[in-house]
PDB file of C-alpha atoms in Angstrom:
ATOM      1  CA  UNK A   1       0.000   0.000   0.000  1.00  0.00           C
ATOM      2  CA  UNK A   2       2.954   2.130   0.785  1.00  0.00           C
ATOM      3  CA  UNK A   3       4.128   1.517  -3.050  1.00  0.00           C
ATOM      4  CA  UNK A   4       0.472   2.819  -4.439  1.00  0.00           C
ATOM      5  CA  UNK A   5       0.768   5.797  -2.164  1.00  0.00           C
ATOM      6  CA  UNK A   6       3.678   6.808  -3.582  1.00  0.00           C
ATOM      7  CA  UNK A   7       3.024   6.342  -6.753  1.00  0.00           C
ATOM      8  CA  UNK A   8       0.175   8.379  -6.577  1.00  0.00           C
ATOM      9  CA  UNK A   9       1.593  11.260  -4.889  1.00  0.00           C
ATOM     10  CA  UNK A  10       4.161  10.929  -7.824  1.00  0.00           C
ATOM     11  CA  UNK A  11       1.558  11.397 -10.760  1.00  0.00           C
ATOM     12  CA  UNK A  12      -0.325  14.012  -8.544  1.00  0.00           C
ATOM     13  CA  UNK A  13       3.002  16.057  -8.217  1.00  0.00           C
ATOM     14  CA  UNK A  14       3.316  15.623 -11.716  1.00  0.00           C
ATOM     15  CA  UNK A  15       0.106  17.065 -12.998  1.00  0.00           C
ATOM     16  CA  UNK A  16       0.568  19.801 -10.556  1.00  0.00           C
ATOM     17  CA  UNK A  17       4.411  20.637 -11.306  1.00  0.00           C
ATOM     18  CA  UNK A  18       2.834  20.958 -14.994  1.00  0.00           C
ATOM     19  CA  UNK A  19       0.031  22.966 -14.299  1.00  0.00           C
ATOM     20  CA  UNK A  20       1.770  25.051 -12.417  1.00  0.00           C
ATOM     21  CA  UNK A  21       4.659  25.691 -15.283  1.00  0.00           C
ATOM     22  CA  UNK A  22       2.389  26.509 -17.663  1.00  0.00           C
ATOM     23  CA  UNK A  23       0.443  28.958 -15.934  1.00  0.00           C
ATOM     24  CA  UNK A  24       3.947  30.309 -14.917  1.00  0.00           C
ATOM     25  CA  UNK A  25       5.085  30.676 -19.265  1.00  0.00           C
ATOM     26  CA  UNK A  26       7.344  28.138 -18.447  1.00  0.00           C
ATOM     27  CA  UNK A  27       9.457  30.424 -16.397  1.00  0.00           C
ATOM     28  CA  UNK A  28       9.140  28.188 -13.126  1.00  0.00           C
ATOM     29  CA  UNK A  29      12.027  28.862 -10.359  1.00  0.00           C
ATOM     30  CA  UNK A  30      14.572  26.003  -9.326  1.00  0.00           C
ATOM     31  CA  UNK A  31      11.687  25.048  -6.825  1.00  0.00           C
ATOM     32  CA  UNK A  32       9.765  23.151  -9.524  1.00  0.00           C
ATOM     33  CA  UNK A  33      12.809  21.411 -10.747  1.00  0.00           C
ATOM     34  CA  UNK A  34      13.790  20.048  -7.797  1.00  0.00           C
ATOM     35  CA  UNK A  35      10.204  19.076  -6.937  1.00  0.00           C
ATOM     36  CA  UNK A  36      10.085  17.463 -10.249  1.00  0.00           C
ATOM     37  CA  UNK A  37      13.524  15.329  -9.296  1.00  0.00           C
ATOM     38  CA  UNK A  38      12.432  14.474  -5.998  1.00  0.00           C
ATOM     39  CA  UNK A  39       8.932  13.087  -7.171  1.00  0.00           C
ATOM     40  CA  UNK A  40      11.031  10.829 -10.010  1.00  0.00           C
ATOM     41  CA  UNK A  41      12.877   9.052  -7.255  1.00  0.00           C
ATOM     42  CA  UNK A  42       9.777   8.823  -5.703  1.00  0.00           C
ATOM     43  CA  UNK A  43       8.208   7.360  -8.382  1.00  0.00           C
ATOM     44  CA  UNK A  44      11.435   4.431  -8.630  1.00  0.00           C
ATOM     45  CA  UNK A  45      10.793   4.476  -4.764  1.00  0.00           C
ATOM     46  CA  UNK A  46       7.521   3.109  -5.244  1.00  0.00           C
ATOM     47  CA  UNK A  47       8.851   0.767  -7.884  1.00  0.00           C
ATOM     48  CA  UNK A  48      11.026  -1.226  -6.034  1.00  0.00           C
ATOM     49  CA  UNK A  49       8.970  -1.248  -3.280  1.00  0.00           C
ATOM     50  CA  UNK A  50       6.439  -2.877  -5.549  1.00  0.00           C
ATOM     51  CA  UNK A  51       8.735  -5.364  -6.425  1.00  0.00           C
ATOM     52  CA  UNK A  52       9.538  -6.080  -3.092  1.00  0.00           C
ATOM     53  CA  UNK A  53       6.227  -6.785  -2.408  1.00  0.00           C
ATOM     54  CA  UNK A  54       4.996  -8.533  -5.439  1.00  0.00           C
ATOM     55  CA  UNK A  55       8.014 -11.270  -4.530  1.00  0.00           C
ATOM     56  CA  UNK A  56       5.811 -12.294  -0.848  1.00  0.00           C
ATOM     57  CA  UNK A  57       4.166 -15.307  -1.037  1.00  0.00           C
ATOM     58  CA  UNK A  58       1.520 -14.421   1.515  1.00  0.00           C
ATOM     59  CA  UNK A  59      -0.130 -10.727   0.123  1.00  0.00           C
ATOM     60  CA  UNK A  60      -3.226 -10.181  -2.194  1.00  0.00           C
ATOM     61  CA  UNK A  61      -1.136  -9.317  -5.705  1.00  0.00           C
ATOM     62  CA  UNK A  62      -3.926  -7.149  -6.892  1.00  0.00           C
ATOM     63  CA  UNK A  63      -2.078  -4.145  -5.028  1.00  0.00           C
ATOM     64  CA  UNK A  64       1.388  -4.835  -5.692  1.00  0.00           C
ATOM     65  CA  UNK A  65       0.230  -5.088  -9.385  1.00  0.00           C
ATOM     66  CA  UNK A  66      -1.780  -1.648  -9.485  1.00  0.00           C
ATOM     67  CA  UNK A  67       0.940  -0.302  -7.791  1.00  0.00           C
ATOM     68  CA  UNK A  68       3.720  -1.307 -10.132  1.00  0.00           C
ATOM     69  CA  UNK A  69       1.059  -0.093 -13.232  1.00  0.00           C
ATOM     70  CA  UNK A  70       1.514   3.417 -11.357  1.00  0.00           C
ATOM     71  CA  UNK A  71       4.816   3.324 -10.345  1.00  0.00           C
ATOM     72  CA  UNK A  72       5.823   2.445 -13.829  1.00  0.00           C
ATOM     73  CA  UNK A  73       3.790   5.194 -15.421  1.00  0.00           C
ATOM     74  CA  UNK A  74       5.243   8.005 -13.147  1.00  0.00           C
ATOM     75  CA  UNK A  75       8.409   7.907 -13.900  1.00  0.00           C
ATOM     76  CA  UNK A  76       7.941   6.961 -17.353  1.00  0.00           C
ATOM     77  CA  UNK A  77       5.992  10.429 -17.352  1.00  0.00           C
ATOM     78  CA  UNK A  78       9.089  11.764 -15.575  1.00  0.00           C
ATOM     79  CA  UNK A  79      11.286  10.372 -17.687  1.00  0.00           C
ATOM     80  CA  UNK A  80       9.786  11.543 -20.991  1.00  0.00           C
ATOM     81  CA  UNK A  81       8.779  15.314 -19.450  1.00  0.00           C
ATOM     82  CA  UNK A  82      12.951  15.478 -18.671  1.00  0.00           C
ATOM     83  CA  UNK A  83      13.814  13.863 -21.996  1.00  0.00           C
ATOM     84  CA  UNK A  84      11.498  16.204 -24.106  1.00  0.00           C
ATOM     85  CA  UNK A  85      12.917  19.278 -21.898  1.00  0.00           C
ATOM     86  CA  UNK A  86      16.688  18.217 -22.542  1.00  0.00           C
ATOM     87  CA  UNK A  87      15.867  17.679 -26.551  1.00  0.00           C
ATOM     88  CA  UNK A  88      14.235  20.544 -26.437  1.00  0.00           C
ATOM     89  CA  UNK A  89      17.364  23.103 -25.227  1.00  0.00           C
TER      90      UNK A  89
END
């Protein structure tokens, strides 16, 4: 559960971090950066702890799994934002 929380708080972070660059015209201080790198390792936080609990034998999978789904979609959103913004300079 501590996985899907993250995960979550990852994508919210995300959507706000974006929002709040573009109503800033993409001139966001260091603050949003560094937000946005803190909420990436978050995001591969909440993988591994995924993993970690998708190898148990004794837990109901069906959180792990959702979990990893979000987990994995964070910081490929991360990953991707980052990538576009690097290609982009």
């Amino acid at each position: 559960m501590l996985a899907c929380a993250l995960a979550a708080a990852s994508i919210f972070a995300l959507v706000y971090l974006i929002l709040s660059s573009f109503g800033q015209k993409g001139n966001g201080d260091i603050s949003l950066g560094a937000a946005g790198v803190i909420s990436l390792l978050v995001a591969v936080a909440a993988f591994v702890q995924a993993a970690i609990s998708l190898r148990e034998d004794d837990t109901f999978r069906g959180i792990p799994v959702v979990s990893m789904l979000l987990s994995v979609l964070a910081a490929g959103a991360w990953i991707a934002l980052y990538t576009v913004g690097f290609l982009m300079v």
